[in-house]
Coordinates of N, CA, C and O in Angstrom, one line a residue:
X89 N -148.6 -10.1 -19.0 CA -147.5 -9.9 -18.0 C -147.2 -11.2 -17.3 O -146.0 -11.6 -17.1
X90 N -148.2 -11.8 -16.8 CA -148.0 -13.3 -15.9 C -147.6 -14.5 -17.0 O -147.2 -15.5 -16.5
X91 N -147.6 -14.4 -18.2 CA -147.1 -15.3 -19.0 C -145.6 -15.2 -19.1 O -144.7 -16.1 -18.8
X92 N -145.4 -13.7 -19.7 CA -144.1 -13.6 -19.8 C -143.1 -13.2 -18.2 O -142.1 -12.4 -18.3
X93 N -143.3 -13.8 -17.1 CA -142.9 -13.6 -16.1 C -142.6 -15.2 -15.8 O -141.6 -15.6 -15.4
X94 N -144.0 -16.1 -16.1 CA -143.5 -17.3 -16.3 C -142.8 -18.2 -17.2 O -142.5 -19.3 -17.0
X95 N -142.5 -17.5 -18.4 CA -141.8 -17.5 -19.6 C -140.0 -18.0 -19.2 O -139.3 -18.9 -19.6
X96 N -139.9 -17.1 -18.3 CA -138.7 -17.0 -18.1 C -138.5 -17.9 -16.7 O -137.6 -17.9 -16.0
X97 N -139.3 -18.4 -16.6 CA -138.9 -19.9 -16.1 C -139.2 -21.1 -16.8 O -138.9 -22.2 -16.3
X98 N -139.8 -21.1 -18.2 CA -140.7 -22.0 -18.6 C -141.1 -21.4 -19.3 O -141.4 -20.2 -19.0
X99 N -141.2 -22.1 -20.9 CA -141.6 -21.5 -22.7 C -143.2 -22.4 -22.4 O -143.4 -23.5 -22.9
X100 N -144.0 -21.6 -21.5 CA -145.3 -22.2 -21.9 C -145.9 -22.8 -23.1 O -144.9 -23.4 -23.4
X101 N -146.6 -23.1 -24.0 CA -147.0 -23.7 -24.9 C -148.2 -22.9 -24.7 O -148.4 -22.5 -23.6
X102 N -149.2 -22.5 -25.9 CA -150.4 -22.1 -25.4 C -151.3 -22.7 -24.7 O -152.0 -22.1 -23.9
X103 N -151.3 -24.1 -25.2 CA -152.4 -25.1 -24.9 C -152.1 -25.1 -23.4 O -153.0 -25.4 -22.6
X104 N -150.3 -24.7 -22.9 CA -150.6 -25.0 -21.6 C -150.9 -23.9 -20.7 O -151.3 -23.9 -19.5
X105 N -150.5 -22.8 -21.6 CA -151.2 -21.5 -21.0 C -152.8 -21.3 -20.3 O -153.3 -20.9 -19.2
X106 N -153.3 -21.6 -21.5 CA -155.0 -21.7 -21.8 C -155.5 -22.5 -20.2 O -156.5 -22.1 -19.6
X107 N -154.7 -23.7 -19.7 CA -155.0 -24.2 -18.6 C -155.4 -23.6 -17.5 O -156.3 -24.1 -16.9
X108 N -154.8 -22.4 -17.1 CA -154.3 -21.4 -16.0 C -155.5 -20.2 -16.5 O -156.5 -20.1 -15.8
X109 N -155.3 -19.6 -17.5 CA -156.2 -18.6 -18.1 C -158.1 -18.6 -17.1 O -158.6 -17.7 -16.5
X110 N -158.5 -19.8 -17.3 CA -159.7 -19.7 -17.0 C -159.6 -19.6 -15.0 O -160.8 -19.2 -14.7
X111 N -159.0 -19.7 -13.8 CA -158.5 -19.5 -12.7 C -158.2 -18.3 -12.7 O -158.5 -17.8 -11.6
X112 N -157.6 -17.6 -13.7 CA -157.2 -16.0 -12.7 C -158.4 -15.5 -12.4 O -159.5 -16.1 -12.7
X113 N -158.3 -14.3 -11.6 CA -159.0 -13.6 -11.0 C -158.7 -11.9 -10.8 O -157.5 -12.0 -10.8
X114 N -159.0 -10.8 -10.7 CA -158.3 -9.5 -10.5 C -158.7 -8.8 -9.0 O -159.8 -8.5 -8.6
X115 N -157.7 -8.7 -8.5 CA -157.9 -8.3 -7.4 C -157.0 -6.9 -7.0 O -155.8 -6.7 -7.4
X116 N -157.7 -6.2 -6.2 CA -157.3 -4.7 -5.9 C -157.0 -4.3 -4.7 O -157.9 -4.5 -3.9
X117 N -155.9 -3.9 -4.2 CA -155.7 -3.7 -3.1 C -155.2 -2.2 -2.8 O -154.3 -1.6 -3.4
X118 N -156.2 -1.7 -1.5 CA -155.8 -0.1 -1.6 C -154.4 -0.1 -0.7 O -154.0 -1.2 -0.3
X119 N -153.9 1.0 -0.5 CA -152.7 1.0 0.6 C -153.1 1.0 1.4 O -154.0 1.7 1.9
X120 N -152.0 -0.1 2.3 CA -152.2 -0.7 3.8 C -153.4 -1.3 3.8 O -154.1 -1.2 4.8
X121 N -153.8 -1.9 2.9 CA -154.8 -2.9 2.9 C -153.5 -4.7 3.0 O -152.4 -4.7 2.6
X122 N -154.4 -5.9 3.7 CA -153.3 -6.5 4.2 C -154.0 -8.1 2.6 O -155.1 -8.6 2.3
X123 N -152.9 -8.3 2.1 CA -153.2 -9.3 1.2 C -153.3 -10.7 1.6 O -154.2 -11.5 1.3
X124 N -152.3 -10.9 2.5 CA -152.6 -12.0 3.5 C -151.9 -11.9 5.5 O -150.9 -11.8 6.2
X125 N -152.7 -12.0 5.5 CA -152.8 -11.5 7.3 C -151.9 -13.2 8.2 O -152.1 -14.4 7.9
X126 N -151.1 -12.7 9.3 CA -150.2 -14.0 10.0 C -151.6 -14.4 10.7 O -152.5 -13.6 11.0
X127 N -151.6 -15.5 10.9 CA -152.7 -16.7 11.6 C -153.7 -17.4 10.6 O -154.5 -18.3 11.0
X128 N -153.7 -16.9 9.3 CA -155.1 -16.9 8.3 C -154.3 -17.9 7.5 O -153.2 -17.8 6.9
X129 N -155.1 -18.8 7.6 CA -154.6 -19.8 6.4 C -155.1 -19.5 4.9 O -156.2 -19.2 4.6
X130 N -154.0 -19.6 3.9 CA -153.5 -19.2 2.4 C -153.5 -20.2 1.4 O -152.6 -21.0 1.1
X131 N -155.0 -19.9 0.6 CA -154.6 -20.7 -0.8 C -154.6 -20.1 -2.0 O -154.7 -20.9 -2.9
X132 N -154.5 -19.0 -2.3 CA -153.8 -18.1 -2.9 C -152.7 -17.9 -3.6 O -151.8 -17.9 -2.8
X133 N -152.2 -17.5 -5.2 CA -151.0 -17.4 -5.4 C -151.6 -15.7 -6.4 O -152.7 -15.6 -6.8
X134 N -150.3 -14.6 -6.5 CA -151.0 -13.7 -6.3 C -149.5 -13.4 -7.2 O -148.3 -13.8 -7.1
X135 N -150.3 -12.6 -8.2 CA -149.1 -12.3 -9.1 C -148.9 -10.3 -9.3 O -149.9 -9.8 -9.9
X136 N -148.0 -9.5 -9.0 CA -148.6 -8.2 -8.9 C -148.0 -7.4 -10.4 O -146.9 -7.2 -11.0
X137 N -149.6 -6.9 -10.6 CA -149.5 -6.3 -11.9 C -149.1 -4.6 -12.0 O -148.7 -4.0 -13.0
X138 N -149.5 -3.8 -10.3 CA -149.2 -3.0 -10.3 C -148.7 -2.8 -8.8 O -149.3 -3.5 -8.0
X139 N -147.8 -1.9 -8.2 CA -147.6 -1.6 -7.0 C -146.5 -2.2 -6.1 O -145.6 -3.0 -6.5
X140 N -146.6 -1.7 -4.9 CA -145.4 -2.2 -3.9 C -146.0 -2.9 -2.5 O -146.9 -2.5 -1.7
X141 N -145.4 -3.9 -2.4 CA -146.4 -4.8 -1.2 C -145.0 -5.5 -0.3 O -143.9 -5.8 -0.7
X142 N -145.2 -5.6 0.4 CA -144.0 -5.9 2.0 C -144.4 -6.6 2.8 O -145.4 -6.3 3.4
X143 N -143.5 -8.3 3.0 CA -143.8 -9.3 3.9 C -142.7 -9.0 5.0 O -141.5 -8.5 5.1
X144 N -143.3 -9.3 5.6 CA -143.1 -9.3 7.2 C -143.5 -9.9 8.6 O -144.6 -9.7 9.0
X145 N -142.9 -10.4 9.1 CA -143.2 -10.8 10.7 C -143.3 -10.3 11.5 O -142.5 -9.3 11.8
X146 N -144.4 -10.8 12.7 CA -144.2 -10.0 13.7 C -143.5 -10.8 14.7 O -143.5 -12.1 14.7
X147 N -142.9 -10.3 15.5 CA -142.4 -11.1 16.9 C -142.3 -10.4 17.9 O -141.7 -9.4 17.8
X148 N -142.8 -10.6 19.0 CA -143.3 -9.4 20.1 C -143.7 -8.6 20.0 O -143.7 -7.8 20.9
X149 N -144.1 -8.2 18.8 CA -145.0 -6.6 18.5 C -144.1 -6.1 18.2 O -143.9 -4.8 18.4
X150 N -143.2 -6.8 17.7 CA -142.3 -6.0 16.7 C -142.2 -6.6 15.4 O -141.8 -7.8 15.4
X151 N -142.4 -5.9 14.0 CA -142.3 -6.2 12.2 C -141.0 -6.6 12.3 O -140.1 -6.0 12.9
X152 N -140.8 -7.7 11.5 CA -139.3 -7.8 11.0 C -139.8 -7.9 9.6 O -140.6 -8.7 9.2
X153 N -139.0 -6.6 8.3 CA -139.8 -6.7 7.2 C -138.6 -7.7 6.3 O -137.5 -7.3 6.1
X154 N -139.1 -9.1 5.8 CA -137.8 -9.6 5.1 C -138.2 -9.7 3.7 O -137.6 -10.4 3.0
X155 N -139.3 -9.0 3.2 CA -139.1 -8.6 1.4 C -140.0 -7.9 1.0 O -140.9 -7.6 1.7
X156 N -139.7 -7.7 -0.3 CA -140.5 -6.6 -0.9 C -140.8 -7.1 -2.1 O -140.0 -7.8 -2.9
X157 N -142.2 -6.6 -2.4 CA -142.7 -7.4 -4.0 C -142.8 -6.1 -4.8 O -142.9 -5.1 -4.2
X158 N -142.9 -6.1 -6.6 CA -143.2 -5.0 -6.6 C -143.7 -5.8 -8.1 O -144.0 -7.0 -8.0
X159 N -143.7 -5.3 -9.1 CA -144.3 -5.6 -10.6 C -143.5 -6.7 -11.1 O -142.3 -6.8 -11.2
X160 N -144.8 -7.7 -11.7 CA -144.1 -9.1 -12.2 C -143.4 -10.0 -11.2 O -142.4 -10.8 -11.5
X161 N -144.1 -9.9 -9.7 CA -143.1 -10.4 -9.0 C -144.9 -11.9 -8.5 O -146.1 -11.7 -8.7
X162 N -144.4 -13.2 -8.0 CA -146.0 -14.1 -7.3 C -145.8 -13.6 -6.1 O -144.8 -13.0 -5.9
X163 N -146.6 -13.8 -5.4 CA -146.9 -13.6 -4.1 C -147.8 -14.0 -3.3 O -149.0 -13.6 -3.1
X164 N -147.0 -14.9 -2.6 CA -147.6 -15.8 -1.8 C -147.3 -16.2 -0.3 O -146.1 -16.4 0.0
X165 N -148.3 -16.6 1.1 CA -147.3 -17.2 1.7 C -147.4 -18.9 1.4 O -148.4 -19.6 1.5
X166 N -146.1 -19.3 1.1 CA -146.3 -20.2 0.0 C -146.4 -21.4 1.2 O -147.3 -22.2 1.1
X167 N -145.2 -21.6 2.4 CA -145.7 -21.8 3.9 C -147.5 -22.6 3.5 O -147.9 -23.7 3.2
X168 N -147.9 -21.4 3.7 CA -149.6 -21.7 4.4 C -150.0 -22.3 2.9 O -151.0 -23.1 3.1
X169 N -149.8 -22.2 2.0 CA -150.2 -22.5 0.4 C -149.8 -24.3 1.0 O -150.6 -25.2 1.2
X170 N -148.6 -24.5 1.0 CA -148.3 -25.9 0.8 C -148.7 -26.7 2.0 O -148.9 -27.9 1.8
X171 N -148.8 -26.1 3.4 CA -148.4 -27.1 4.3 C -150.0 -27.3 4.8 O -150.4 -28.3 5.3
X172 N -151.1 -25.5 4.6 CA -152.5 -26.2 4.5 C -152.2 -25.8 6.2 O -152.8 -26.6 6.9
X173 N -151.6 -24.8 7.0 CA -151.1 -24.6 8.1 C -151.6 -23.0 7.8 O -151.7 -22.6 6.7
X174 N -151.9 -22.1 9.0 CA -152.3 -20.9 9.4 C -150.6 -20.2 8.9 O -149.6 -20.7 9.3
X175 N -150.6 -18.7 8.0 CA -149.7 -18.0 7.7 C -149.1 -17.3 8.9 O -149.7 -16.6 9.7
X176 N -147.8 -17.7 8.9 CA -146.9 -17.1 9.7 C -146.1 -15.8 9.9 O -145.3 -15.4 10.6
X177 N -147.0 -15.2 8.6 CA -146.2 -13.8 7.6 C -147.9 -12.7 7.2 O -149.1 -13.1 7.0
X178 N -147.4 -11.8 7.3 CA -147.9 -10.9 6.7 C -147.8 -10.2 5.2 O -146.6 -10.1 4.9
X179 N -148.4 -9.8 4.3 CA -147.9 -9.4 3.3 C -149.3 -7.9 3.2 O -150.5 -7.9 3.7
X180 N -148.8 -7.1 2.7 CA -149.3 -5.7 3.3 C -149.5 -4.9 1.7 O -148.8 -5.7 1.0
X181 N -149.9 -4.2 1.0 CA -150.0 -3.4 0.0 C -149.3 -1.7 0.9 O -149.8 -1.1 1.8
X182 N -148.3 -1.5 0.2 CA -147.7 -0.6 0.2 C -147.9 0.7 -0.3 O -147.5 1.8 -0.1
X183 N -148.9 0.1 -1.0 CA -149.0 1.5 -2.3 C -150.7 1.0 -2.9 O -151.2 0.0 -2.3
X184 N -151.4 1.5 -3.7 CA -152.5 0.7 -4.4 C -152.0 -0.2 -5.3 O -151.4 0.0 -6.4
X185 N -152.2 -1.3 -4.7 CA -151.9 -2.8 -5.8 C -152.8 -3.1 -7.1 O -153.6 -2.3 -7.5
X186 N -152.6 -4.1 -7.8 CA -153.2 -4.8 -8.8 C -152.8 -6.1 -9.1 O -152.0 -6.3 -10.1
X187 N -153.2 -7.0 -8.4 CA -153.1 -8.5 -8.8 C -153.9 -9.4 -9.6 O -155.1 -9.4 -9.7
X188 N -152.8 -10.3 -10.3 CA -154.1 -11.6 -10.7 C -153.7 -12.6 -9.8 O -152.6 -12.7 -9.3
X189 N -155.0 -13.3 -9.6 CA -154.9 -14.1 -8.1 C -155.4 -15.7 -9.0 O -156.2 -15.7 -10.0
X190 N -155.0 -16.4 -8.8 CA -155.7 -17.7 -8.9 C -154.9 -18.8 -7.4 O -153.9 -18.6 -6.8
X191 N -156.0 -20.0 -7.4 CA -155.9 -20.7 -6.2 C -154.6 -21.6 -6.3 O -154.3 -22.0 -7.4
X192 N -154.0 -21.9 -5.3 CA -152.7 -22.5 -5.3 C -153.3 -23.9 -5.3 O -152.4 -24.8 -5.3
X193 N -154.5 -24.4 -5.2 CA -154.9 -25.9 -6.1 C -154.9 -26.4 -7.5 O -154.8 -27.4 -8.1
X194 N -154.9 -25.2 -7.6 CA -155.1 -25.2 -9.7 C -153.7 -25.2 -9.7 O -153.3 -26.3 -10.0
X195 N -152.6 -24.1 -9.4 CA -151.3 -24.7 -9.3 C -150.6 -26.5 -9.7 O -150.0 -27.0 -10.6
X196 N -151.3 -26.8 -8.2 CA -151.0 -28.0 -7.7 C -151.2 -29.2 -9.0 O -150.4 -30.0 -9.5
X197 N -153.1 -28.9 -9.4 CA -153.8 -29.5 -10.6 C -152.7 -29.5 -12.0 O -152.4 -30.6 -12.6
X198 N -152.3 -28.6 -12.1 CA -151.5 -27.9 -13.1 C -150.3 -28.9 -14.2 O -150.1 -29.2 -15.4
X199 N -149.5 -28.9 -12.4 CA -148.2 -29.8 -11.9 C -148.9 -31.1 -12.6 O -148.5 -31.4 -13.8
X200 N -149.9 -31.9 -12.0 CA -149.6 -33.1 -12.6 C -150.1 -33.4 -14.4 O -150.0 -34.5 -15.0
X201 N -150.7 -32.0 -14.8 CA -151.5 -32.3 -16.0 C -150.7 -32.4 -17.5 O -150.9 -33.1 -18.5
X202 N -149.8 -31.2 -16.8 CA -148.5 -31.0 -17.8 C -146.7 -31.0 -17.2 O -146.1 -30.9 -16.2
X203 N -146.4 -31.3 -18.5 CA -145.0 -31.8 -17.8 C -144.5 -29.8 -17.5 O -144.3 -29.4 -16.4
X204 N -144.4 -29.3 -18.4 CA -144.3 -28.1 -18.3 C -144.4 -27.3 -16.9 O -143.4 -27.2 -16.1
X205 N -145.8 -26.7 -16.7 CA -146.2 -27.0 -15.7 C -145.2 -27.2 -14.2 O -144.7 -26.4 -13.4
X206 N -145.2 -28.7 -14.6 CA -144.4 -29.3 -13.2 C -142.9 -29.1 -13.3 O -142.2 -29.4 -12.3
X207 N -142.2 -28.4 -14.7 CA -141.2 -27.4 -14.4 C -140.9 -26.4 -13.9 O -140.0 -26.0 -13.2
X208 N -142.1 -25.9 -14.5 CA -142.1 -24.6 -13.7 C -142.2 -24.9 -12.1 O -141.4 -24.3 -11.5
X209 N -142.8 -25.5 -11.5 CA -142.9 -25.8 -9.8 C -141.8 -25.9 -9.6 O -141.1 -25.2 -8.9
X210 N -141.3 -27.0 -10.4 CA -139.3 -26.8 -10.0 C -138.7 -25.4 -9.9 O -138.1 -25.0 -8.8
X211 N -138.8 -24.7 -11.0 CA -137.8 -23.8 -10.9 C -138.2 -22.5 -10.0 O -137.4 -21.8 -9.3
X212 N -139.7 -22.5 -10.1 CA -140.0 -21.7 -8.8 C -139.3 -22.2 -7.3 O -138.7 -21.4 -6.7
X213 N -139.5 -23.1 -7.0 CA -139.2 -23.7 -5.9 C -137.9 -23.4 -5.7 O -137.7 -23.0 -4.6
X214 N -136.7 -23.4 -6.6 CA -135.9 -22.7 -6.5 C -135.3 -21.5 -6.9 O -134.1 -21.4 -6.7
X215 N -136.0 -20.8 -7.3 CA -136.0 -19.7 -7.0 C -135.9 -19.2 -5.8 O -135.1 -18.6 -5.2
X216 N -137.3 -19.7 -5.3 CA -137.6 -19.3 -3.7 C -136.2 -19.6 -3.0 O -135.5 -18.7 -2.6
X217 N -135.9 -20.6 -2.9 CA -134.7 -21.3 -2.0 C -133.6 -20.7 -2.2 O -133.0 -20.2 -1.2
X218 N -133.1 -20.4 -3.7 CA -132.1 -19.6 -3.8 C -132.0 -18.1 -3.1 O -130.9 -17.8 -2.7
X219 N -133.3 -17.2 -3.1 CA -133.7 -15.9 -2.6 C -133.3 -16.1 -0.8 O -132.5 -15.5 -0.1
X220 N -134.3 -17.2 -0.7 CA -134.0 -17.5 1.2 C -132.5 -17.7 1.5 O -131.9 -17.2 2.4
X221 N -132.1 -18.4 0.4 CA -130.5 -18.6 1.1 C -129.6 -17.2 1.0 O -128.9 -16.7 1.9
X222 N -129.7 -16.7 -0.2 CA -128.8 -15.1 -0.2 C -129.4 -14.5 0.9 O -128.5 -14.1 1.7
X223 N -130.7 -14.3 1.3 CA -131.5 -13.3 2.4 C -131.0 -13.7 4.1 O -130.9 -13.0 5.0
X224 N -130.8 -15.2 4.1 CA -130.6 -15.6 5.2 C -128.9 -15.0 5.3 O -128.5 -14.1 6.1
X225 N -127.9 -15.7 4.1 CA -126.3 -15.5 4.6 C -126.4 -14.1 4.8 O -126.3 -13.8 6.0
X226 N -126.6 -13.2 4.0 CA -126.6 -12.0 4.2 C -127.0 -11.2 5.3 O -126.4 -10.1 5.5
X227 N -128.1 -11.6 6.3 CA -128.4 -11.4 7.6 C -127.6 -12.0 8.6 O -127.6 -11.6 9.7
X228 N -126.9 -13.3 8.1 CA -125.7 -13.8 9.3 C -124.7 -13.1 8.9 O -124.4 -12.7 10.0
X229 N -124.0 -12.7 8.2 CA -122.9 -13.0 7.7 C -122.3 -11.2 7.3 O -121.4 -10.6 7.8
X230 N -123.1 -10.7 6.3 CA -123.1 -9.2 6.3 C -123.2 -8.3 7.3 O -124.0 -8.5 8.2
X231 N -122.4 -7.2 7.1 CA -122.6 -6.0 8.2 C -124.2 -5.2 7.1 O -124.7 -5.2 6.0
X232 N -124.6 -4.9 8.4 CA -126.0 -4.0 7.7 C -125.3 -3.1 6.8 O -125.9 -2.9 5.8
X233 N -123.6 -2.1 6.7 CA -123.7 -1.2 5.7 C -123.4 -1.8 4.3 O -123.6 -1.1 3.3
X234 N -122.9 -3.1 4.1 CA -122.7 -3.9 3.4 C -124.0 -4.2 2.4 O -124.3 -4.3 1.2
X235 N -124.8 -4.4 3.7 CA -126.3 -5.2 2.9 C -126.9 -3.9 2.3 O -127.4 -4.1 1.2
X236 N -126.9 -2.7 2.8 CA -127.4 -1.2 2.0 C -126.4 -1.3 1.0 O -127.1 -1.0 0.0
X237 N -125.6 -1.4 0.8 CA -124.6 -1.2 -0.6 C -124.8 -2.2 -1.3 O -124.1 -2.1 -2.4
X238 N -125.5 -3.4 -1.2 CA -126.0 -4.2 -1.9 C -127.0 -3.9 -2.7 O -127.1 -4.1 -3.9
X239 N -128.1 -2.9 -1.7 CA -129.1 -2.9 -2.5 C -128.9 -1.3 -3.0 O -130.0 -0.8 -3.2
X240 N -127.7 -0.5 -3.1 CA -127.3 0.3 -4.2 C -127.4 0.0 -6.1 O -127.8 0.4 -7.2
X241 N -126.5 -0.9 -5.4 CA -125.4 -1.9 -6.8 C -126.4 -2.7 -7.2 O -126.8 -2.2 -8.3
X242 N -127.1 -3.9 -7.0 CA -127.6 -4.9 -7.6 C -129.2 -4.7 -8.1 O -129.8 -3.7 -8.3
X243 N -129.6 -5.9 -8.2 CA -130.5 -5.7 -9.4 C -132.5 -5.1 -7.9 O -133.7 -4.9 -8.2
X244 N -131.6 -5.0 -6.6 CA -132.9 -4.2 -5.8 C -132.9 -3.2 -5.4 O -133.1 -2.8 -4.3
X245 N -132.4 -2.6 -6.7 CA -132.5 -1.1 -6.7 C -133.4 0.0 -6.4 O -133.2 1.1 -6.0
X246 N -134.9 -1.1 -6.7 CA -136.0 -0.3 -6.7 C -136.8 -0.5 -5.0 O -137.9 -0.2 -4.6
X247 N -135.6 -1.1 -4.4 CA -136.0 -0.8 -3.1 C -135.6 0.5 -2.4 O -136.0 0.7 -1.3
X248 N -134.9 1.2 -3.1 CA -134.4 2.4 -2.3 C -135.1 3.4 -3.1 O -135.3 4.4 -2.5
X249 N -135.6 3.3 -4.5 CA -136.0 4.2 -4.9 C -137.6 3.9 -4.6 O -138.2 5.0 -4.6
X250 N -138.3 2.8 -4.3 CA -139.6 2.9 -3.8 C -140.1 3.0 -2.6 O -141.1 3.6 -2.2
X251 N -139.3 2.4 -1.8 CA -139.8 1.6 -0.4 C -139.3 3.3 0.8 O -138.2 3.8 0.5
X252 N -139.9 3.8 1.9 CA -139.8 4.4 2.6 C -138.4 3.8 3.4 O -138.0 2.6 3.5
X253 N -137.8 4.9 4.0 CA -136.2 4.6 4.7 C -136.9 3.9 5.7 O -137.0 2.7 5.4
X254 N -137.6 4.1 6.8 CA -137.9 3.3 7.8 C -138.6 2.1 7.6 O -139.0 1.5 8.6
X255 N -138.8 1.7 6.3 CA -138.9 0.0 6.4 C -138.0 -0.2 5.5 O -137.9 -1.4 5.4
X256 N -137.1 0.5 4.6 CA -135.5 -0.1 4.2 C -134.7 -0.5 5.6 O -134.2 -1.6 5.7
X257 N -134.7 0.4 6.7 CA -133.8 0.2 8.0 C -134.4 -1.0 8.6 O -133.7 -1.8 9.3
X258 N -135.9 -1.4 8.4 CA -136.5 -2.7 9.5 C -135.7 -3.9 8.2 O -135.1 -4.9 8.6
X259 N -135.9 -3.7 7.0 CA -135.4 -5.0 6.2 C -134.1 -5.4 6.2 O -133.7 -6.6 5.8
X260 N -132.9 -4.3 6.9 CA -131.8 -4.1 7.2 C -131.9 -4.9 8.2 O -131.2 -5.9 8.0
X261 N -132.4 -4.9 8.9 CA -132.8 -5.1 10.6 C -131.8 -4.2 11.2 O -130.9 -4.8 11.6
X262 N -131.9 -2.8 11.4 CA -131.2 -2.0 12.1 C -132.1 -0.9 12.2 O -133.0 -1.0 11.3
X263 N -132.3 0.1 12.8 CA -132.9 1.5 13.2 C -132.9 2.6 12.2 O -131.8 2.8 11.6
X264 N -133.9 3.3 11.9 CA -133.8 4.5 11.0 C -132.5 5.3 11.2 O -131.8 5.7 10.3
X265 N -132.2 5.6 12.7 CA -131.0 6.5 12.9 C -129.7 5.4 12.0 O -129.0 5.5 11.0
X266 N -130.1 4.5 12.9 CA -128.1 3.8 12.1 C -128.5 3.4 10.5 O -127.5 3.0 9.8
X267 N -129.6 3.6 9.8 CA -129.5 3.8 8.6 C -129.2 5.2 7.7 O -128.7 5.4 6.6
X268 N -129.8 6.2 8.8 CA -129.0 7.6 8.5 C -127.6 7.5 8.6 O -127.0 8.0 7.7
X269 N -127.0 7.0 9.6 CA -125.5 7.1 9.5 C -125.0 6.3 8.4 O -124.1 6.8 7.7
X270 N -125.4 5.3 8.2 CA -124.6 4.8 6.9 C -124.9 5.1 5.9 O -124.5 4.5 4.9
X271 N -125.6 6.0 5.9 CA -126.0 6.4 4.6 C -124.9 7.7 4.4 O -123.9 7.9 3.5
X272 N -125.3 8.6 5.4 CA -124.1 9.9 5.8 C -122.6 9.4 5.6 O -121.8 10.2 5.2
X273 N -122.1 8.0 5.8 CA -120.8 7.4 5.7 C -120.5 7.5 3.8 O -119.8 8.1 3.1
X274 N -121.8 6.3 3.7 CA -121.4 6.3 2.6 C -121.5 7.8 1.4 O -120.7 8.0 0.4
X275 N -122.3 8.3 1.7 CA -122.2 9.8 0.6 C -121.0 10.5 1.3 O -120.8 11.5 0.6
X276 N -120.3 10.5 2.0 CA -119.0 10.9 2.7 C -118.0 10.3 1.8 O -117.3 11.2 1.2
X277 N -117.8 8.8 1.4 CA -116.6 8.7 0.6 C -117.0 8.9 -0.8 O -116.2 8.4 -1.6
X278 N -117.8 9.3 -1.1 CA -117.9 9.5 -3.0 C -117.1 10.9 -3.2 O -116.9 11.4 -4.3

């Protein structure tokens, strides 16, 4: 599964496969067990083989949840991975997980060994950036019933069919109630 997930950023080679192979690790995470905790520094890259897991911040003792991981997705705070700085983010197991984990050095190792490799860092990297930029306009710029009809239509579908309403309404950033009403609005015009 972690091949063909990196596949599709990058036609590995075996020989360059085989590099990475001897680094994984399997790791199990029960529900509401915390994968990586805000202040704990992260060298970790975490790929989920089974389950639902939710990053999030806190800010005054209050969660702001801004994504959701679920199968075939890395998972990292990549922050504390690159900059070698204490995690700013939480990432939480939602459900019973199943990850392969290997160290975001070997990553790093990786990058300079093969040219490959150090495409894939590219294209991840933007990936990420691209994700941040839709997640950020979308919280400036969209009305919250907009951003729920987003994730009707498009391809995070499996956020409404997995994820509980009251952390769909925190990823909204709005209230369980005003996500009941828009939801009441929207089954009103069908």
């Amino acid at each position: 599964m972690l091949r063909t997930a990196i596949n599709r950023l990058v036609q590995l080679t075996d020989q360059d496969w085989e590099l990475l192979v001897p680094h994984l690790t399997y790791r199990h995470l029960k529900k509401g067990e915390y994968w990586i905790g805000e202040g704990k520094k992260e060298q970790q890259i975490g790929f989920v083989l089974r389950g639902n897991m939710r990053h999030y911040y806190t800010h005054d003792g209050e969660e702001k949840t801004t994504y959701f991981y679920f199968e075939n997705h890395l998972v990292s705070s990549y922050f504390s991975a690159l900059s070698g700085q204490p995690s700013q983010l939480t990432i939480e197991a939602l459900t019973e997980c199943q990850l392969l984990i290997f160290p975001y050095k070997v990553l790093v190792s990786l990058y300079d060994s093969s040219h490959l490799w150090e495409r894939f860092g590219r294209k991840l990297a933007e990936y990420l950036a691209l994700g941040l930029e839709e997640r950020m306009a979308g919280l400036l710029i969209l009305t919250p019933e907009v951003r729920y009809l987003q994730l009707l239509q498009e391809h995070k579908k499996k956020i409404i069919e997995r994820i509980p309403q009251h952390l769909i309404a925190n990823y909204l950033g709005i209230t369980p109630v005003s996500l009941s009403r828009i939801r009441g609005r929207i089954s009103g015009k069908k």
